[in-house]
Coordinates of N, CA, C and O in Angstrom, one line a residue:
Q1 N 11.6 -3.6 4.9 CA 11.5 -2.7 3.8 C 11.1 -3.5 2.5 O 11.9 -4.3 2.0
V2 N 10.0 -3.2 1.9 CA 9.6 -3.8 0.7 C 10.2 -3.2 -0.5 O 10.2 -1.9 -0.6
Q3 N 10.7 -4.0 -1.4 CA 11.3 -3.5 -2.6 C 10.8 -4.3 -3.8 O 10.6 -5.5 -3.7
V4 N 10.6 -3.6 -4.9 CA 10.0 -4.2 -6.1 C 10.9 -3.8 -7.3 O 11.0 -2.6 -7.5
V5 N 11.4 -4.7 -8.0 CA 12.3 -4.4 -9.1 C 11.8 -5.2 -10.4 O 11.8 -6.4 -10.4
E6 N 11.6 -4.4 -11.5 CA 11.2 -5.1 -12.7 C 12.4 -5.1 -13.7 O 13.3 -4.2 -13.5
S7 N 12.4 -6.0 -14.6 CA 13.4 -6.1 -15.6 C 12.8 -6.8 -16.8 O 11.7 -7.4 -16.7
G8 N 13.5 -6.7 -18.0 CA 13.1 -7.5 -19.1 C 12.5 -6.7 -20.3 O 12.2 -7.3 -21.3
G9 N 12.3 -5.4 -20.1 CA 11.7 -4.7 -21.2 C 12.7 -4.5 -22.3 O 13.9 -4.8 -22.2
G10 N 12.2 -3.9 -23.4 CA 13.1 -3.6 -24.6 C 12.3 -3.4 -25.8 O 11.1 -3.2 -25.8
L11 N 13.0 -3.4 -26.9 CA 12.5 -3.2 -28.2 C 12.3 -4.5 -28.9 O 13.2 -5.3 -29.0
V12 N 11.1 -4.8 -29.4 CA 10.8 -6.0 -30.1 C 9.9 -5.7 -31.3 O 9.2 -4.8 -31.3
Q13 N 10.1 -6.5 -32.4 CA 9.3 -6.4 -33.6 C 7.9 -6.9 -33.4 O 7.7 -7.8 -32.5
P14 N 7.0 -6.4 -34.1 CA 5.6 -7.0 -34.0 C 5.6 -8.5 -34.3 O 6.3 -9.0 -35.2
G15 N 4.9 -9.2 -33.5 CA 4.9 -10.7 -33.5 C 5.9 -11.3 -32.6 O 5.9 -12.5 -32.4
G16 N 6.8 -10.5 -32.0 CA 7.8 -11.1 -31.2 C 7.3 -11.3 -29.8 O 6.2 -11.1 -29.4
S17 N 8.3 -11.7 -28.9 CA 8.0 -12.0 -27.5 C 9.0 -11.3 -26.6 O 10.1 -11.1 -27.0
L18 N 8.5 -11.1 -25.4 CA 9.3 -10.6 -24.3 C 8.9 -11.3 -23.0 O 7.7 -11.6 -22.9
R19 N 9.8 -11.4 -22.1 CA 9.5 -11.9 -20.8 C 10.0 -10.9 -19.7 O 11.2 -10.6 -19.7
L20 N 9.0 -10.4 -19.0 CA 9.3 -9.4 -17.9 C 9.5 -10.2 -16.6 O 8.8 -11.2 -16.4
S21 N 10.3 -9.7 -15.8 CA 10.5 -10.3 -14.4 C 10.3 -9.2 -13.4 O 10.6 -8.0 -13.6
C22 N 9.8 -9.7 -12.2 CA 9.5 -8.8 -11.1 C 10.0 -9.5 -9.8 O 9.5 -10.6 -9.5
V23 N 10.9 -8.9 -9.1 CA 11.4 -9.5 -7.9 C 10.9 -8.6 -6.7 O 11.1 -7.4 -6.7
A24 N 10.2 -9.2 -5.8 CA 9.7 -8.5 -4.6 C 10.4 -9.0 -3.4 O 10.5 -10.2 -3.2
S25 N 10.8 -8.2 -2.5 CA 11.5 -8.6 -1.3 C 10.9 -7.8 -0.1 O 10.4 -6.7 -0.3
G26 N 11.1 -8.3 1.0 CA 10.6 -7.6 2.3 C 9.3 -8.1 2.8 O 8.9 -7.6 3.9
F27 N 8.7 -9.1 2.2 CA 7.4 -9.6 2.7 C 7.7 -10.8 3.6 O 8.5 -11.6 3.3
T28 N 6.9 -10.9 4.7 CA 7.1 -12.0 5.6 C 5.9 -13.0 5.5 O 6.0 -14.1 6.0
N29 N 4.8 -12.5 4.9 CA 3.6 -13.4 4.8 C 3.2 -13.4 3.3 O 3.9 -12.9 2.4
E30 N 2.0 -14.0 3.0 CA 1.6 -14.1 1.7 C 1.4 -12.7 1.0 O 0.9 -11.8 1.7
Y31 N 1.6 -12.6 -0.2 CA 1.4 -11.4 -0.9 C 1.0 -11.6 -2.4 O 1.1 -12.8 -2.9
T32 N 0.6 -10.6 -3.1 CA 0.2 -10.7 -4.4 C 1.0 -9.7 -5.3 O 1.4 -8.6 -4.8
I33 N 1.3 -10.1 -6.5 CA 2.0 -9.3 -7.5 C 1.1 -9.0 -8.7 O 0.5 -10.0 -9.2
G34 N 1.1 -7.8 -9.1 CA 0.3 -7.4 -10.3 C 1.2 -6.7 -11.3 O 2.2 -6.1 -10.9
W35 N 0.8 -6.9 -12.5 CA 1.5 -6.1 -13.6 C 0.5 -5.1 -14.2 O -0.7 -5.4 -14.5
F36 N 1.0 -3.9 -14.4 CA 0.2 -2.8 -14.9 C 1.0 -2.2 -16.1 O 2.2 -2.4 -16.2
R37 N 0.3 -1.5 -16.9 CA 1.0 -0.8 -18.0 C 0.4 0.6 -18.2 O -0.8 0.8 -18.0
Q38 N 1.3 1.5 -18.7 CA 0.8 2.8 -19.0 C 1.4 3.2 -20.4 O 2.6 3.4 -20.5
A39 N 0.5 3.4 -21.3 CA 0.9 3.9 -22.6 C 0.9 5.4 -22.6 O 0.3 6.0 -21.8
P40 N 1.7 6.0 -23.5 CA 1.7 7.5 -23.5 C 0.4 8.1 -23.6 O -0.5 7.7 -24.5
G41 N 0.1 9.0 -22.7 CA -1.2 9.8 -22.7 C -2.4 9.0 -22.2 O -3.5 9.5 -22.3
K42 N -2.1 7.8 -21.7 CA -3.2 7.0 -21.2 C -3.1 6.7 -19.7 O -2.0 6.9 -19.1
E43 N -4.2 6.1 -19.1 CA -4.1 5.7 -17.7 C -3.3 4.5 -17.6 O -3.1 3.7 -18.5
R44 N -2.9 4.3 -16.3 CA -2.2 3.0 -16.0 C -3.2 1.9 -15.7 O -4.1 2.1 -14.8
D45 N -3.2 0.9 -16.5 CA -4.2 -0.2 -16.4 C -3.6 -1.5 -16.0 O -2.4 -1.8 -16.3
G46 N -4.4 -2.3 -15.4 CA -4.0 -3.6 -14.9 C -3.9 -4.6 -16.1 O -4.7 -4.6 -17.0
V47 N -2.9 -5.5 -16.0 CA -2.7 -6.5 -17.1 C -2.9 -7.9 -16.5 O -3.7 -8.6 -17.1
S48 N -2.3 -8.2 -15.4 CA -2.4 -9.5 -14.8 C -1.9 -9.5 -13.4 O -1.2 -8.6 -13.0
C49 N -2.4 -10.4 -12.6 CA -1.9 -10.5 -11.2 C -1.9 -12.0 -10.8 O -2.6 -12.8 -11.4
T50 N -1.1 -12.3 -9.8 CA -1.1 -13.6 -9.2 C -0.8 -13.5 -7.8 O 0.1 -12.7 -7.3
T51 N -1.4 -14.4 -7.0 CA -1.0 -14.5 -5.6 C 0.3 -15.4 -5.6 O 0.5 -16.2 -6.5
M52 N 1.2 -15.2 -4.7 CA 2.4 -16.0 -4.7 C 2.2 -17.4 -4.3 O 3.0 -18.3 -4.6
S53 N 1.0 -17.7 -3.8 CA 0.6 -19.1 -3.5 C 0.1 -19.8 -4.8 O 0.0 -21.0 -4.8
G54 N -0.3 -18.9 -5.8 CA -0.8 -19.5 -7.0 C -2.3 -19.8 -6.9 O -2.9 -20.3 -7.9
I55 N -2.9 -19.4 -5.8 CA -4.4 -19.7 -5.7 C -5.2 -18.9 -6.6 O -6.2 -19.4 -7.1
N56 N -4.8 -17.7 -6.9 CA -5.6 -16.9 -7.8 C -4.8 -16.2 -8.8 O -3.7 -15.6 -8.5
I57 N -5.2 -16.2 -10.0 CA -4.6 -15.5 -11.2 C -5.7 -14.8 -12.0 O -6.8 -15.4 -12.2
V58 N -5.4 -13.6 -12.3 CA -6.4 -12.8 -13.1 C -5.7 -12.2 -14.3 O -4.5 -11.8 -14.2
Y59 N -6.4 -12.1 -15.4 CA -5.8 -11.5 -16.6 C -6.8 -10.4 -17.1 O -8.0 -10.6 -17.1
R60 N -6.3 -9.4 -17.7 CA -7.1 -8.4 -18.4 C -7.6 -9.2 -19.6 O -6.9 -10.0 -20.3
E61 N -8.9 -8.9 -20.0 CA -9.5 -9.7 -21.0 C -8.7 -9.6 -22.3 O -8.6 -10.7 -23.0
S62 N -8.2 -8.5 -22.7 CA -7.6 -8.3 -24.0 C -6.2 -9.0 -24.1 O -5.7 -9.2 -25.2
V63 N -5.7 -9.5 -23.0 CA -4.4 -10.2 -23.1 C -4.5 -11.7 -22.9 O -3.5 -12.4 -23.0
K64 N -5.7 -12.2 -22.6 CA -5.9 -13.6 -22.4 C -5.4 -14.4 -23.7 O -5.8 -14.0 -24.8
G65 N -4.7 -15.4 -23.5 CA -4.2 -16.2 -24.6 C -2.9 -15.7 -25.2 O -2.3 -16.3 -26.1
R66 N -2.5 -14.5 -24.9 CA -1.3 -13.9 -25.4 C -0.3 -13.7 -24.3 O 0.9 -13.8 -24.6
F67 N -0.7 -13.3 -23.1 CA 0.2 -13.1 -22.0 C 0.0 -14.2 -21.0 O -1.1 -14.7 -20.8
T68 N 1.1 -14.6 -20.4 CA 1.1 -15.6 -19.3 C 1.9 -15.1 -18.1 O 3.0 -14.8 -18.2
I69 N 1.2 -15.2 -17.0 CA 1.9 -14.8 -15.7 C 2.3 -16.1 -15.0 O 1.5 -17.1 -15.0
S70 N 3.5 -16.1 -14.4 CA 3.9 -17.3 -13.7 C 4.8 -16.8 -12.5 O 5.2 -15.6 -12.5
R71 N 5.1 -17.7 -11.6 CA 5.9 -17.3 -10.4 C 6.9 -18.4 -10.0 O 6.7 -19.5 -10.3
D72 N 7.9 -17.9 -9.3 CA 8.9 -18.8 -8.7 C 9.0 -18.3 -7.3 O 9.7 -17.3 -7.0
S73 N 8.2 -18.9 -6.4 CA 8.1 -18.5 -5.0 C 9.5 -18.5 -4.3 O 9.8 -17.7 -3.5
A74 N 10.3 -19.5 -4.7 CA 11.6 -19.6 -4.0 C 12.5 -18.4 -4.3 O 13.4 -18.1 -3.5
K75 N 12.3 -17.8 -5.5 CA 13.1 -16.6 -5.9 C 12.3 -15.3 -5.7 O 12.8 -14.3 -6.1
N76 N 11.1 -15.4 -5.1 CA 10.2 -14.2 -4.9 C 10.1 -13.5 -6.2 O 10.1 -12.2 -6.3
T77 N 9.9 -14.2 -7.3 CA 9.9 -13.6 -8.6 C 8.6 -14.0 -9.4 O 8.2 -15.1 -9.3
V78 N 8.1 -13.0 -10.1 CA 6.9 -13.3 -11.0 C 7.3 -12.8 -12.4 O 8.0 -11.8 -12.6
Y79 N 6.9 -13.6 -13.3 CA 7.2 -13.4 -14.7 C 6.0 -13.1 -15.5 O 4.9 -13.6 -15.2
L80 N 6.1 -12.2 -16.5 CA 5.0 -12.0 -17.5 C 5.6 -12.3 -18.9 O 6.4 -11.5 -19.4
Q81 N 5.1 -13.4 -19.4 CA 5.5 -13.8 -20.7 C 4.5 -13.2 -21.7 O 3.3 -13.4 -21.6
M82 N 5.1 -12.4 -22.7 CA 4.2 -11.7 -23.6 C 4.6 -12.2 -25.0 O 5.7 -12.0 -25.5
N83 N 3.6 -12.8 -25.7 CA 3.8 -13.3 -27.0 C 2.9 -12.6 -28.0 O 2.0 -11.9 -27.7
S84 N 3.3 -12.7 -29.3 CA 2.6 -12.1 -30.4 C 2.3 -10.7 -30.2 O 1.2 -10.2 -30.3
L85 N 3.3 -10.0 -29.8 CA 3.2 -8.6 -29.4 C 2.8 -7.7 -30.6 O 3.2 -7.9 -31.8
K86 N 2.1 -6.6 -30.3 CA 1.6 -5.7 -31.3 C 2.1 -4.3 -30.9 O 2.3 -4.0 -29.7
P87 N 2.1 -3.3 -31.8 CA 2.5 -2.0 -31.5 C 1.6 -1.4 -30.3 O 2.2 -0.6 -29.5
E88 N 0.4 -1.8 -30.3 CA -0.5 -1.2 -29.2 C -0.1 -1.7 -27.8 O -0.6 -1.3 -26.8
H89 N 0.8 -2.7 -27.7 CA 1.3 -3.2 -26.4 C 2.4 -2.3 -25.9 O 2.9 -2.5 -24.8
T90 N 2.9 -1.3 -26.7 CA 3.9 -0.4 -26.3 C 3.5 0.4 -25.1 O 2.4 1.0 -25.1
A91 N 4.3 0.3 -24.0 CA 3.9 1.0 -22.8 C 5.1 0.8 -21.8 O 6.0 0.0 -22.0
V92 N 5.0 1.5 -20.7 CA 5.9 1.2 -19.6 C 5.1 0.2 -18.7 O 3.9 0.5 -18.4
Y93 N 5.7 -0.9 -18.4 CA 5.1 -1.9 -17.6 C 5.6 -1.8 -16.2 O 6.9 -1.8 -16.0
Y94 N 4.7 -1.8 -15.3 CA 5.0 -1.7 -13.9 C 4.6 -3.0 -13.1 O 3.6 -3.6 -13.4
C95 N 5.4 -3.3 -12.2 CA 5.1 -4.4 -11.2 C 4.7 -3.7 -9.9 O 5.3 -2.7 -9.5
A96 N 3.7 -4.3 -9.3 CA 3.2 -3.7 -8.0 C 2.9 -4.9 -7.1 O 2.5 -6.0 -7.5
T97 N 3.0 -4.6 -5.8 CA 2.7 -5.7 -4.8 C 1.7 -5.2 -3.7 O 1.6 -4.0 -3.5
R98 N 1.1 -6.1 -3.1 CA 0.2 -5.9 -2.0 C 0.2 -7.1 -1.1 O 0.5 -8.2 -1.5
R99 N 0.0 -6.8 0.2 CA -0.1 -7.9 1.2 C -1.4 -8.7 1.0 O -2.4 -8.1 0.6
G100 N -1.3 -9.9 1.4 CA -2.5 -10.8 1.3 C -2.6 -11.5 0.0 O -1.8 -11.4 -0.9
E101 N -3.8 -12.2 -0.1 CA -4.0 -13.1 -1.3 C -5.2 -12.6 -2.1 O -6.0 -13.5 -2.6
T102 N -5.4 -11.3 -2.2 CA -6.5 -10.8 -3.1 C -5.8 -10.3 -4.4 O -5.0 -9.4 -4.4
C103 N -6.2 -10.9 -5.5 CA -5.7 -10.6 -6.8 C -6.7 -9.9 -7.6 O -7.7 -10.4 -7.9
D104 N -6.4 -8.6 -7.9 CA -7.3 -7.9 -8.8 C -6.5 -6.9 -9.6 O -5.3 -6.8 -9.3
L105 N -7.1 -6.2 -10.5 CA -6.3 -5.3 -11.3 C -6.7 -3.8 -11.0 O -6.7 -3.0 -11.9
V106 N -7.0 -3.6 -9.8 CA -7.3 -2.2 -9.3 C -6.0 -1.5 -8.8 O -5.5 -1.9 -7.8
R107 N -5.6 -0.5 -9.5 CA -4.3 0.1 -9.2 C -4.3 0.6 -7.8 O -3.2 0.4 -7.1
A108 N -5.3 1.2 -7.3 CA -5.3 1.7 -5.9 C -5.1 0.7 -4.8 O -4.8 1.1 -3.7
N109 N -5.3 -0.6 -5.2 CA -5.2 -1.6 -4.1 C -3.8 -2.1 -3.9 O -3.5 -2.9 -3.0
Y110 N -2.9 -1.6 -4.7 CA -1.5 -2.0 -4.6 C -0.6 -0.9 -3.9 O -0.8 0.3 -4.2
D111 N 0.2 -1.4 -3.0 CA 0.9 -0.5 -2.1 C 2.3 -0.2 -2.5 O 2.8 0.9 -2.2
Y112 N 3.0 -1.1 -3.2 CA 4.4 -0.9 -3.5 C 4.6 -1.1 -5.0 O 4.1 -2.1 -5.6
W113 N 5.4 -0.2 -5.6 CA 5.5 -0.2 -7.0 C 7.0 -0.1 -7.4 O 7.8 0.5 -6.7
G114 N 7.3 -0.8 -8.6 CA 8.6 -0.7 -9.1 C 8.7 0.6 -10.0 O 7.7 1.3 -10.1
Q115 N 9.9 0.8 -10.6 CA 10.1 1.9 -11.4 C 9.6 1.8 -12.8 O 9.5 2.8 -13.5
G116 N 9.3 0.6 -13.2 CA 8.7 0.4 -14.6 C 9.8 0.0 -15.5 O 11.0 0.4 -15.4
T117 N 9.4 -0.7 -16.6 CA 10.3 -1.1 -17.6 C 9.6 -0.8 -19.0 O 8.5 -1.2 -19.1
Q118 N 10.4 -0.2 -19.9 CA 9.8 0.2 -21.2 C 9.7 -1.0 -22.1 O 10.7 -1.7 -22.3
V119 N 8.5 -1.2 -22.7 CA 8.3 -2.2 -23.8 C 7.9 -1.4 -25.0 O 6.9 -0.7 -25.0
T120 N 8.7 -1.6 -26.1 CA 8.4 -0.9 -27.3 C 8.3 -2.0 -28.4 O 9.2 -2.8 -28.6
V121 N 7.1 -2.0 -29.1 CA 6.9 -2.9 -30.2 C 6.8 -2.2 -31.5 O 5.9 -1.4 -31.7
S122 N 7.8 -2.3 -32.3 CA 7.9 -1.5 -33.5 C 8.8 -2.2 -34.5 O 9.8 -2.9 -34.1
S123 N 8.5 -2.0 -35.8 CA 9.4 -2.6 -36.8 C 10.4 -1.6 -37.2 O 11.3 -1.8 -38.1

């Protein structure tokens, strides 16, 4: 049984930082974890992904240099470090997983999803 659990969201002032965590369990082979976000009234878009082997990492163009994805394979955990946050980064952030080592930001390609964690950037 695959389970995906996110944590780390909250309220932060503009210019601040947050680190999101995603723990995935139930996989017996290689898998990929992706971060997505959904702002109010908008589609759920991909932010970043990484294979758990670290072979492939992808970022959404608009977050390059601001967000960093990393992993701790021993803990089955992937982190999303978000720096210099802006109000437009406010969204529910979701973690999703898929089997194999294909890393992309296509929502339909991910099979298992967490419940989401709210990130609010506001003064």
